[in-house]
XYZ file of N, CA and C in Angstrom:
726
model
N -46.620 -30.722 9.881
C -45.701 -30.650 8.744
C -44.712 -29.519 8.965
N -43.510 -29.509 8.888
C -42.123 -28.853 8.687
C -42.406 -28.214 7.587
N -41.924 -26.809 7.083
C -41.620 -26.795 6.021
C -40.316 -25.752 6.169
N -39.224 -26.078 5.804
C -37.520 -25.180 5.466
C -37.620 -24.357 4.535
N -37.047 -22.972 4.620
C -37.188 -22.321 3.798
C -35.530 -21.915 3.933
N -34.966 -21.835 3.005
C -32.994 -21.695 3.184
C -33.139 -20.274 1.831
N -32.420 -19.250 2.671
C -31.903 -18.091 1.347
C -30.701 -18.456 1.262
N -30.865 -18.225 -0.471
C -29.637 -18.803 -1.358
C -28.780 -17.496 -0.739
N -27.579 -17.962 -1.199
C -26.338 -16.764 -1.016
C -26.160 -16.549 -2.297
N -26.249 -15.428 -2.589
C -25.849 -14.682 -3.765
C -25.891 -13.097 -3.473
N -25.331 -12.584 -4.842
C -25.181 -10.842 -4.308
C -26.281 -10.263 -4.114
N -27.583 -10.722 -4.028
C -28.773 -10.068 -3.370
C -29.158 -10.236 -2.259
N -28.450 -11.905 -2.035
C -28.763 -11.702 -0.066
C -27.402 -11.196 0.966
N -26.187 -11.985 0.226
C -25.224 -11.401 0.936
C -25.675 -9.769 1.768
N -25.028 -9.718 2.483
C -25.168 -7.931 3.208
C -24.247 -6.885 2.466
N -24.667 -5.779 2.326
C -24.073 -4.836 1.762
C -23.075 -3.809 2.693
N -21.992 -3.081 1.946
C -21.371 -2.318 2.927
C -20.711 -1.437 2.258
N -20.207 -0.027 2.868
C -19.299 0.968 2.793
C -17.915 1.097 4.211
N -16.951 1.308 3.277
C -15.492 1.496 4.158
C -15.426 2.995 4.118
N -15.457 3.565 4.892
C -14.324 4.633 5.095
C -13.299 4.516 6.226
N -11.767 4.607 5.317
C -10.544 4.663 6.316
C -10.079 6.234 6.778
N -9.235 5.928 7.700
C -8.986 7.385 8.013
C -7.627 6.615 8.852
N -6.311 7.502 9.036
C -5.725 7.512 9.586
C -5.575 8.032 11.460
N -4.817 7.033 12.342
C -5.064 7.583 13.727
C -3.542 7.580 14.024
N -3.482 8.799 15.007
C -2.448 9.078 15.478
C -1.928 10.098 16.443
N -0.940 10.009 16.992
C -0.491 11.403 18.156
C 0.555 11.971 17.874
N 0.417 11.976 16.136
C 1.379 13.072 15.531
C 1.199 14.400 15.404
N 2.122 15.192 15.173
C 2.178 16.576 14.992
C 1.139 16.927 14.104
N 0.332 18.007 13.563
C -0.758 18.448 12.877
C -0.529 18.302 11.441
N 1.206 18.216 11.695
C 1.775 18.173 9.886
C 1.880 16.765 9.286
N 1.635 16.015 10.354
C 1.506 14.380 9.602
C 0.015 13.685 9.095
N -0.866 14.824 10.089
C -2.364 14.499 9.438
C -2.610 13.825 8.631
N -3.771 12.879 8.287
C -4.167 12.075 7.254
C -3.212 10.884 6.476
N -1.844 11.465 6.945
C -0.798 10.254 6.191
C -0.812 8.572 6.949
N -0.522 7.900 6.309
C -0.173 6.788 6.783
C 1.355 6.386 7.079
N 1.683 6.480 7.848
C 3.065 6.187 8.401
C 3.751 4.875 8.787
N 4.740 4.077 8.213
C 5.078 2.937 8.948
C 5.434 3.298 10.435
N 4.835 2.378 10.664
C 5.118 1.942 12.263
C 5.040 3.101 13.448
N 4.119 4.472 13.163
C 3.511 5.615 13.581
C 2.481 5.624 13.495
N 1.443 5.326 12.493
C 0.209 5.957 12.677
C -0.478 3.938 12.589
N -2.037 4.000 13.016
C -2.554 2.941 13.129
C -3.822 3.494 12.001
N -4.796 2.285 11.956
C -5.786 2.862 10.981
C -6.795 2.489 11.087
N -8.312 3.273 11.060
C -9.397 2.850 11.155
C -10.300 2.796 10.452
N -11.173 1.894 10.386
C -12.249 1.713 9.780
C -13.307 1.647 10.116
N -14.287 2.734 9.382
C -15.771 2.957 10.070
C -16.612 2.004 9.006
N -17.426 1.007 9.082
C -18.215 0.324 8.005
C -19.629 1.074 8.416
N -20.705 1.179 7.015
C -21.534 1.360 7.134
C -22.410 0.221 5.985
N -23.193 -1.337 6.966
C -23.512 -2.207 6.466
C -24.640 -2.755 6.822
N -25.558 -3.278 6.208
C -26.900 -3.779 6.290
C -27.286 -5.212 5.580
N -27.978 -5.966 5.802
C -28.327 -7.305 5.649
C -29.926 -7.283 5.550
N -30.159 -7.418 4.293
C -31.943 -7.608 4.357
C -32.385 -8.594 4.648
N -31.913 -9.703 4.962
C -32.294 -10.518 5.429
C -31.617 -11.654 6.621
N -31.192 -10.910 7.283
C -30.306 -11.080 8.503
C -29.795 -10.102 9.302
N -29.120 -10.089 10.482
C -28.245 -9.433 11.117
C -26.673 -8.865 10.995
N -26.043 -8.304 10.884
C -24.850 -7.788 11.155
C -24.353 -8.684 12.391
N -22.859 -9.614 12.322
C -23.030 -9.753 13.180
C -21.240 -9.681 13.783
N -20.790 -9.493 12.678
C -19.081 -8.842 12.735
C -18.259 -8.678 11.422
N -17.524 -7.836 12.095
C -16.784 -6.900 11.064
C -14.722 -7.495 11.271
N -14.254 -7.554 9.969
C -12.912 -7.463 9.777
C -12.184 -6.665 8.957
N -10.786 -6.370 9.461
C -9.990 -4.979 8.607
C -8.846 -6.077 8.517
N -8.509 -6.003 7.482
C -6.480 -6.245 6.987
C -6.031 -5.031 6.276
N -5.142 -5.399 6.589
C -3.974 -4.072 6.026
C -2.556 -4.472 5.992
N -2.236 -5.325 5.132
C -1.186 -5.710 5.152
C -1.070 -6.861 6.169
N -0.270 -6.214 7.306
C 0.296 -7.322 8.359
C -0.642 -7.018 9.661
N -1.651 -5.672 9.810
C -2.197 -4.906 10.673
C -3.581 -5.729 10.377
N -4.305 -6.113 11.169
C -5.545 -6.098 11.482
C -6.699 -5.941 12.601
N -7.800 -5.960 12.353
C -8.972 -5.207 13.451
C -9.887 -5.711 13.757
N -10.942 -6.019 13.976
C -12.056 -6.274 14.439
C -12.942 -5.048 14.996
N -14.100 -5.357 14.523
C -15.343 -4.350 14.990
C -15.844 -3.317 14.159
N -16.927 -2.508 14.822
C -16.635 -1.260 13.786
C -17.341 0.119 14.637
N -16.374 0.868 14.919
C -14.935 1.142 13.890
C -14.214 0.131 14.521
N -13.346 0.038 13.416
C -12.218 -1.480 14.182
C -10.497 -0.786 13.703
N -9.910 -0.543 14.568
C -8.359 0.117 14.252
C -6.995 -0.592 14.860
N -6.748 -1.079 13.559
C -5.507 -1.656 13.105
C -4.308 -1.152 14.662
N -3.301 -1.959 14.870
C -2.018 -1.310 15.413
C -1.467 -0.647 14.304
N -0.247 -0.806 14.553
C 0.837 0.478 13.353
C 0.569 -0.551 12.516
N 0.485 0.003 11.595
C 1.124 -0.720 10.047
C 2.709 0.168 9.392
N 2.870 -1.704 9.609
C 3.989 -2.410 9.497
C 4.713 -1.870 8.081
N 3.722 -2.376 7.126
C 3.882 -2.730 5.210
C 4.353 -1.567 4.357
N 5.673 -1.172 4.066
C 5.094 0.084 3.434
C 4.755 0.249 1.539
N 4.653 1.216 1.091
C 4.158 1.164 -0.153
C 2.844 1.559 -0.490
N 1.937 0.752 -1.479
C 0.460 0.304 -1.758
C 0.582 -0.703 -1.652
N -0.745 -0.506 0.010
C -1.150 -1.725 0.820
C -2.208 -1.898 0.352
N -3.176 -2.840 0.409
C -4.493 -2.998 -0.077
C -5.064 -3.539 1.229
N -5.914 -2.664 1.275
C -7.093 -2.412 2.442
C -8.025 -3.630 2.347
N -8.623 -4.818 3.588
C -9.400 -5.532 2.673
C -10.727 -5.293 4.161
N -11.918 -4.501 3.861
C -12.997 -5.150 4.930
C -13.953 -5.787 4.274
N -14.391 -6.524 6.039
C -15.447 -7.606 5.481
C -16.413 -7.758 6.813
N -17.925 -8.407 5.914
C -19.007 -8.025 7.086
C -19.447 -9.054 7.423
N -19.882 -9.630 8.075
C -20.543 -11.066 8.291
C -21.868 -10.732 8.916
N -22.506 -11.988 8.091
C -23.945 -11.599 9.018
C -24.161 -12.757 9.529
N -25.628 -12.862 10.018
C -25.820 -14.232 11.523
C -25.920 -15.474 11.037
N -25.802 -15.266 9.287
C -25.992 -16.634 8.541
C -24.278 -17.471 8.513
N -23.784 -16.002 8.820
C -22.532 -16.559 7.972
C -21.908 -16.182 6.553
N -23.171 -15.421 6.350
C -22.967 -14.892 4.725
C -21.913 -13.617 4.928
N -20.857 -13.146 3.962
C -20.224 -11.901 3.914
C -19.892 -11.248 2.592
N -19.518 -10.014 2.895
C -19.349 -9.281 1.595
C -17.809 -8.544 2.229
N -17.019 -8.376 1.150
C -15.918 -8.073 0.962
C -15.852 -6.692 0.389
N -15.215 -5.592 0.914
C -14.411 -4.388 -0.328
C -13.066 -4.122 0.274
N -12.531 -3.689 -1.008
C -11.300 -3.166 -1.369
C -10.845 -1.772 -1.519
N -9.775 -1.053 -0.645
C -9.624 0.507 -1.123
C -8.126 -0.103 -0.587
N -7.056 0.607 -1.419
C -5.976 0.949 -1.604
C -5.039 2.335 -0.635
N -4.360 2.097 0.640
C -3.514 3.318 0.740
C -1.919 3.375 0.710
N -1.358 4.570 0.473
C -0.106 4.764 0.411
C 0.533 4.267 1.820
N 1.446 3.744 2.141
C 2.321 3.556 3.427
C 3.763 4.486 3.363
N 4.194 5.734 4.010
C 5.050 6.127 4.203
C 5.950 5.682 4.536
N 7.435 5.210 4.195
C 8.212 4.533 4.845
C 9.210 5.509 6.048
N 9.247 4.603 6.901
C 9.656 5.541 8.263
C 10.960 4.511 8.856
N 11.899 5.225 9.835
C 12.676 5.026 10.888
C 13.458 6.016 11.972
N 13.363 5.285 12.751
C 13.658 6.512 13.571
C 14.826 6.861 13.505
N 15.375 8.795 13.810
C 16.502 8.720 13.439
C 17.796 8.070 14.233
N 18.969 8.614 14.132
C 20.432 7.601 14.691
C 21.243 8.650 14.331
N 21.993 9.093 15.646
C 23.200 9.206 15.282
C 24.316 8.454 14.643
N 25.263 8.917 14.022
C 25.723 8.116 12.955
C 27.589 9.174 12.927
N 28.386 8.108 12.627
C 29.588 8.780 12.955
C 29.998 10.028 11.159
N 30.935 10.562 11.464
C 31.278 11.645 10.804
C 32.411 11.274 9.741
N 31.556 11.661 8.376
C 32.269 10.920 7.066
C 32.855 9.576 7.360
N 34.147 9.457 6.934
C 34.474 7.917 6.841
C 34.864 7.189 8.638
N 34.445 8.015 9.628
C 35.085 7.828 10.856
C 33.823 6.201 11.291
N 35.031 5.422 11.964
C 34.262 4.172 12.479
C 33.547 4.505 13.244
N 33.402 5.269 14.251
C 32.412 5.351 15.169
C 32.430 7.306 15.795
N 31.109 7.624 16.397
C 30.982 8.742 16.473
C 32.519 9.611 17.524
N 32.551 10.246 17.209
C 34.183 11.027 17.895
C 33.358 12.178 19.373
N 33.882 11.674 20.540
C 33.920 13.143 21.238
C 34.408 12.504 22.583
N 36.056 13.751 22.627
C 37.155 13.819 23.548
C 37.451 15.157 23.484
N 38.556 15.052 24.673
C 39.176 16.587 24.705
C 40.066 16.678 23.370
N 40.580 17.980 23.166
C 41.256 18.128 22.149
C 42.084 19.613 22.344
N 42.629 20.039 21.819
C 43.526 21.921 21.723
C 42.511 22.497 20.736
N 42.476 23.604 21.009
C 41.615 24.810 20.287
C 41.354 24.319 18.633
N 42.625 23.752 18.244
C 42.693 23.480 16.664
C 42.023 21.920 16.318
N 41.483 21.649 17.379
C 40.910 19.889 17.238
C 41.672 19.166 17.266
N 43.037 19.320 17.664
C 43.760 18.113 17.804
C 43.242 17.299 18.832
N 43.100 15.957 18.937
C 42.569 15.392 20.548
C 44.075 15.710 21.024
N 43.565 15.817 22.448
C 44.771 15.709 23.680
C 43.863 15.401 24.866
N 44.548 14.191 25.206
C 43.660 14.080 26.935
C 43.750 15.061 27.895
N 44.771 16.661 27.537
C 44.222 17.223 28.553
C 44.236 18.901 27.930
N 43.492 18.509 27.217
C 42.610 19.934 26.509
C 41.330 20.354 27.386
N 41.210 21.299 27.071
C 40.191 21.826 27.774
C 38.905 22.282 26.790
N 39.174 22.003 25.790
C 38.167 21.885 24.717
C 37.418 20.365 24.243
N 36.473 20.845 23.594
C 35.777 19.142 23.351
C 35.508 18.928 21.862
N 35.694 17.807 20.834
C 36.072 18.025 20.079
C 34.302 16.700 19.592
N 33.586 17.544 18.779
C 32.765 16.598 18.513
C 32.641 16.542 17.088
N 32.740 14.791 16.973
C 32.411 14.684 15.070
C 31.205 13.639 14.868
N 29.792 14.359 14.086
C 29.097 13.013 14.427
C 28.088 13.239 12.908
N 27.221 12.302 12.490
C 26.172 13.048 11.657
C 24.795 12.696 12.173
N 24.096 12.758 11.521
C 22.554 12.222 11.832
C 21.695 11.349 10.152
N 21.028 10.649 10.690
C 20.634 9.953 10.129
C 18.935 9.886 9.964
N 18.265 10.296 8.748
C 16.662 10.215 9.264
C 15.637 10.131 7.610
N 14.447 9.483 8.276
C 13.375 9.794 7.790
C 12.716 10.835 6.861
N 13.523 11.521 5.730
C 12.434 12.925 5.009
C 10.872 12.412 5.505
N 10.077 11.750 4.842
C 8.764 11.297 4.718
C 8.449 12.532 3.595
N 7.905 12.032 2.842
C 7.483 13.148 1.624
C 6.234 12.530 0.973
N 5.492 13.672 1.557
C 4.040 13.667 0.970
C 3.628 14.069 -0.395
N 3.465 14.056 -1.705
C 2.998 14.896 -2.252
C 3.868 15.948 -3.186
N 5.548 15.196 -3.223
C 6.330 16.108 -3.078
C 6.891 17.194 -2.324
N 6.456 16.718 -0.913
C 6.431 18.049 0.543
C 7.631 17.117 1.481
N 8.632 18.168 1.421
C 9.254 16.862 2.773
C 8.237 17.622 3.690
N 8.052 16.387 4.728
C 7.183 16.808 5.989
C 8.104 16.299 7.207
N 8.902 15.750 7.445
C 9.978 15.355 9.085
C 11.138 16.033 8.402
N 11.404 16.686 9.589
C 12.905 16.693 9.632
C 13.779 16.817 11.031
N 14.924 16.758 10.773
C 15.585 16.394 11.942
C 16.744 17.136 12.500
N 16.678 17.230 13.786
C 18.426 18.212 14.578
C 19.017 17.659 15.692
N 20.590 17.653 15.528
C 21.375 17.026 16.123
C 22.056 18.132 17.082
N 21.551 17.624 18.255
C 22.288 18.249 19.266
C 22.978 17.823 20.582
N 23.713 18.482 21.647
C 24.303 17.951 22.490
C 24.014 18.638 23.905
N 24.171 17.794 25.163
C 24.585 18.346 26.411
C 25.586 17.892 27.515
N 26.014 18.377 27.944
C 27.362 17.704 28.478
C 27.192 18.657 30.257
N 27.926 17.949 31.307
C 28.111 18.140 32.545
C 29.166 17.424 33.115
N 29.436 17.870 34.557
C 30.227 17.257 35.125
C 29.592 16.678 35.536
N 30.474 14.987 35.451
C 29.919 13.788 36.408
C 29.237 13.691 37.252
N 29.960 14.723 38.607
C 29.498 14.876 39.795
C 28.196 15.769 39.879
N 27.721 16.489 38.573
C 25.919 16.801 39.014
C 25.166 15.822 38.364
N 24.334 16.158 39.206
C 22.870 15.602 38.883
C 22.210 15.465 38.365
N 21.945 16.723 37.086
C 20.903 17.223 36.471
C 22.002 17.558 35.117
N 21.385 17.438 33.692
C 22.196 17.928 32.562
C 21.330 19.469 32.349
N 22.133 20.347 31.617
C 21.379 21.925 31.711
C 20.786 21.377 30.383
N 20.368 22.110 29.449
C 19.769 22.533 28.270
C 20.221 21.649 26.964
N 19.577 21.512 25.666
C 19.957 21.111 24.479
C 20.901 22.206 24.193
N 22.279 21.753 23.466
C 22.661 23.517 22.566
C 22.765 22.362 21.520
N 22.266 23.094 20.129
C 22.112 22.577 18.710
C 23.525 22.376 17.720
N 24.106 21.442 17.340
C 24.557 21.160 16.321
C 24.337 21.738 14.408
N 22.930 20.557 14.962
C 23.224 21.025 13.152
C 21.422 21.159 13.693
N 20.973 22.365 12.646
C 19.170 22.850 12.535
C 18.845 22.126 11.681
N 17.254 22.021 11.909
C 16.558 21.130 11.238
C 16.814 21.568 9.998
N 16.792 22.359 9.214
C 16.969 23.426 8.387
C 18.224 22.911 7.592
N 19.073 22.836 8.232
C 20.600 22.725 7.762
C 21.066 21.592 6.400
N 21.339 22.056 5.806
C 22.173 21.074 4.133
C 22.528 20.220 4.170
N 23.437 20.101 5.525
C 24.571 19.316 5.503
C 23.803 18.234 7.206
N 24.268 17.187 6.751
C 23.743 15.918 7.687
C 25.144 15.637 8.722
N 26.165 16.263 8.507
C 27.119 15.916 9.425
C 27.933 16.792 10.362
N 28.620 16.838 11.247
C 29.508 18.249 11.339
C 30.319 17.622 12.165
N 31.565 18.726 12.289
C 33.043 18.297 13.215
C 32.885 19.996 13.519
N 33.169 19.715 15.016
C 32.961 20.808 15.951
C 33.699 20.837 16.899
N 34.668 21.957 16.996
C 35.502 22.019 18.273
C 34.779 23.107 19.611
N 33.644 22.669 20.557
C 33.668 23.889 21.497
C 34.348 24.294 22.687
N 34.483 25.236 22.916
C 35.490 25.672 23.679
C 35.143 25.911 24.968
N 36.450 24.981 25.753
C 35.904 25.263 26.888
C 35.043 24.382 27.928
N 34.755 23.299 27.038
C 33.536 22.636 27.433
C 33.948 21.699 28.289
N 35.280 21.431 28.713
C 35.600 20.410 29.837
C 36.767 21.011 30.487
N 36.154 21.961 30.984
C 37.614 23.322 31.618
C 38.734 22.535 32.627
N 38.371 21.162 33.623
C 38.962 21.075 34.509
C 39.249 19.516 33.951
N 40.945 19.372 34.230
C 41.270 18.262 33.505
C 41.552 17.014 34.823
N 40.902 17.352 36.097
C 41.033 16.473 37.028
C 39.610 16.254 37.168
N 38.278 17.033 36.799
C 36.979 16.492 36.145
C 36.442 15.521 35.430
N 35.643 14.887 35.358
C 35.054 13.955 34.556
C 33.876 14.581 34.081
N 33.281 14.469 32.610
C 32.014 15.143 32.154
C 31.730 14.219 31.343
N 30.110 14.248 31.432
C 29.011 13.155 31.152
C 28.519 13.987 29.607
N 28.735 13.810 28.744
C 27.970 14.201 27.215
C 27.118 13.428 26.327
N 25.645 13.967 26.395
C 24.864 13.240 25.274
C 24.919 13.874 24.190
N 24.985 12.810 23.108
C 24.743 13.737 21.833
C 23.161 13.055 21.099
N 22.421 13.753 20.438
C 21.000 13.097 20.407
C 20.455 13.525 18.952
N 19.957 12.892 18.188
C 19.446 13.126 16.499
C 17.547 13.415 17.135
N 17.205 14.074 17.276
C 15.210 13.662 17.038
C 14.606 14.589 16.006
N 13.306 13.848 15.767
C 13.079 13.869 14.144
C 11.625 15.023 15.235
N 10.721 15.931 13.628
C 9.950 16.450 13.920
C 8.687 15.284 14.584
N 8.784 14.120 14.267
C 7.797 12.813 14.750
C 8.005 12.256 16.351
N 8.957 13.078 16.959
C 9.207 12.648 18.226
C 10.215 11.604 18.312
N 10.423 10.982 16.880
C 11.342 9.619 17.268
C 12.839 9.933 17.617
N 13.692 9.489 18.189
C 15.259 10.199 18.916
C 15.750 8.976 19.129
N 17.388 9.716 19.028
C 18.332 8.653 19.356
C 19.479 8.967 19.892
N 19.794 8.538 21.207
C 21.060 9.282 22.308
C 21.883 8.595 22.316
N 23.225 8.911 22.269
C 24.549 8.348 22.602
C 25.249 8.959 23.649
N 25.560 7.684 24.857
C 26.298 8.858 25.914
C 27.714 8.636 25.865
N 28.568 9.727 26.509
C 29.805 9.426 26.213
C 30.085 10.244 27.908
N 31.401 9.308 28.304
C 32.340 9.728 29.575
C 33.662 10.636 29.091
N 33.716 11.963 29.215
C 35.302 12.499 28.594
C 36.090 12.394 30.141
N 36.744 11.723 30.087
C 38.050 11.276 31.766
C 38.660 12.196 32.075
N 39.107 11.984 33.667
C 40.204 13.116 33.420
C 41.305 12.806 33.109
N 42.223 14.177 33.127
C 43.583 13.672 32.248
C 44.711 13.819 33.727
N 44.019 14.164 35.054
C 45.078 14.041 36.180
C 43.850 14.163 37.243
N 44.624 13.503 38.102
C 43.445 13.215 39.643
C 44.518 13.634 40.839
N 43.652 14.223 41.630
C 44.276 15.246 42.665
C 45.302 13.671 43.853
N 46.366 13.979 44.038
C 46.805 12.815 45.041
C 47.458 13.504 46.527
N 47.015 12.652 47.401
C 47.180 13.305 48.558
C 47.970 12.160 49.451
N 49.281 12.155 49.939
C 49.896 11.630 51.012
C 49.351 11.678 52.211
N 49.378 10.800 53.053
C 49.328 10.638 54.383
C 49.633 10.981 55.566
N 49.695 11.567 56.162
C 51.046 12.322 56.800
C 52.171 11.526 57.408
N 52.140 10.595 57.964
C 53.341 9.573 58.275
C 54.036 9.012 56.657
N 53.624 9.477 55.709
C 54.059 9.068 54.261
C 53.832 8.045 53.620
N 53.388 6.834 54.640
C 53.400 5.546 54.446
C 52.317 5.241 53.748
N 51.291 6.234 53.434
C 50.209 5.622 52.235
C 49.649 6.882 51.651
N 48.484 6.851 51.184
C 48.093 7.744 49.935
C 46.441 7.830 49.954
């Protein structure tokens, strides 16, 4: 004789469980614990048991982000706002139990240079001491702003961002150093800047980046060619060419 014995599913056999989330990431110490669009990923440690079965897998959603395992951690999340967290446990029957916890999503982008007040596109040529452009100034005339992310925790801005530049002649190899525009610090998101000097030889060509990056590592470069304004010409000696 056979005899079947089947446990009902209900909330005494289903398996039981605990979520704790935590945020993951290779941010700065000051982004800790936040949830960030499309920066930080997220994990989930379950702690779950089945009295009358096995454990036999685990699922995380988070919006558009999901996981498997446990701990099981999400890619970036995508969603921002209040996302609703959903894990779930399965055991060897098939039976599962579901919970719910709620986190904030920081909304994020990376920053961009961005042109200066009403100008169509970012400005940098030679110009005369007073910013006039002239193709054969020996000054460089830059107008640009930046564009970014606060992220505010708590009422804390926590990112911020500085726009700076480096410039060379064509013919090297290597660009020298950042020199700063505008400090992270600074009020104002835009500036028009005449420096001096910065393309001394007007039969030269010089290579200039100008670059926005946020305290999150995220950056954004624009390169620019300033031409020259005369090129050295040399005759032949029979005259007949150049």
């Amino acid at each position: 004789m056979t005899v079947t014995v089947t446990v009902p599913e209900n909330d005494q056999t289903r398996p039981t469980v605990d979520m704790t989330l935590s945020a993951v990431s290779s941010l700065p110490s000051a982004f800790a614990g936040l949830h960030i669009k499309g920066k930080t990923k997220l994990k989930a440690t379950f702690e779950a048991e089945s009295e009358y079965s096995t454990i036999k897998s685990y699922a995380l959603t988070a919006g558009s982000a999901r996981a498997s395992g446990n701990p099981g951690t999400t890619g970036f999340l995508l969603n921002t706002g209040k996302v609703t967290v959903k894990g779930t446990v399965y055991d060897a029957r098939g039976y599962s139990t579901s919970v719910l916890q709620e986190i904030s999503v920081l909304s994020y982008e990376t920053p961009s240079v961005v042109p200066y007040g009403k100008n169509k596109a970012v400005v940098c040529e030679r110009c005369t001491s007073d910013g006039t452009p002239n193709s054969g100034g020996a000054n460089l005339l830059i107008q640009a702003g930046r564009k970014y992310s606060p992220v505010i925790s708590n009422g804390v801005q926590k990112n911020f961002c500085s726009l700076k530049y480096r410039i060379k002649a064509s013919t090297s190899e290597d660009f020298p150093g950042w020199t700063e525009l505008i400090s992270e610090g600074s009020g104002s998101d835009e500036i028009s800047k005449v420096i001096t000097d910065a393309v001394p030889s007007v039969t030269t060509s010089y290579d200039v980046q100008i670059m926005a990056e946020d305290d999150m590592g995220g950056e954004h470069t624009l390169n620019f060619i300033v031409p020259t304004d005369e090129v050295d010409f040399h005759l032949r000696e029979d005259g007949h060419g150049a």
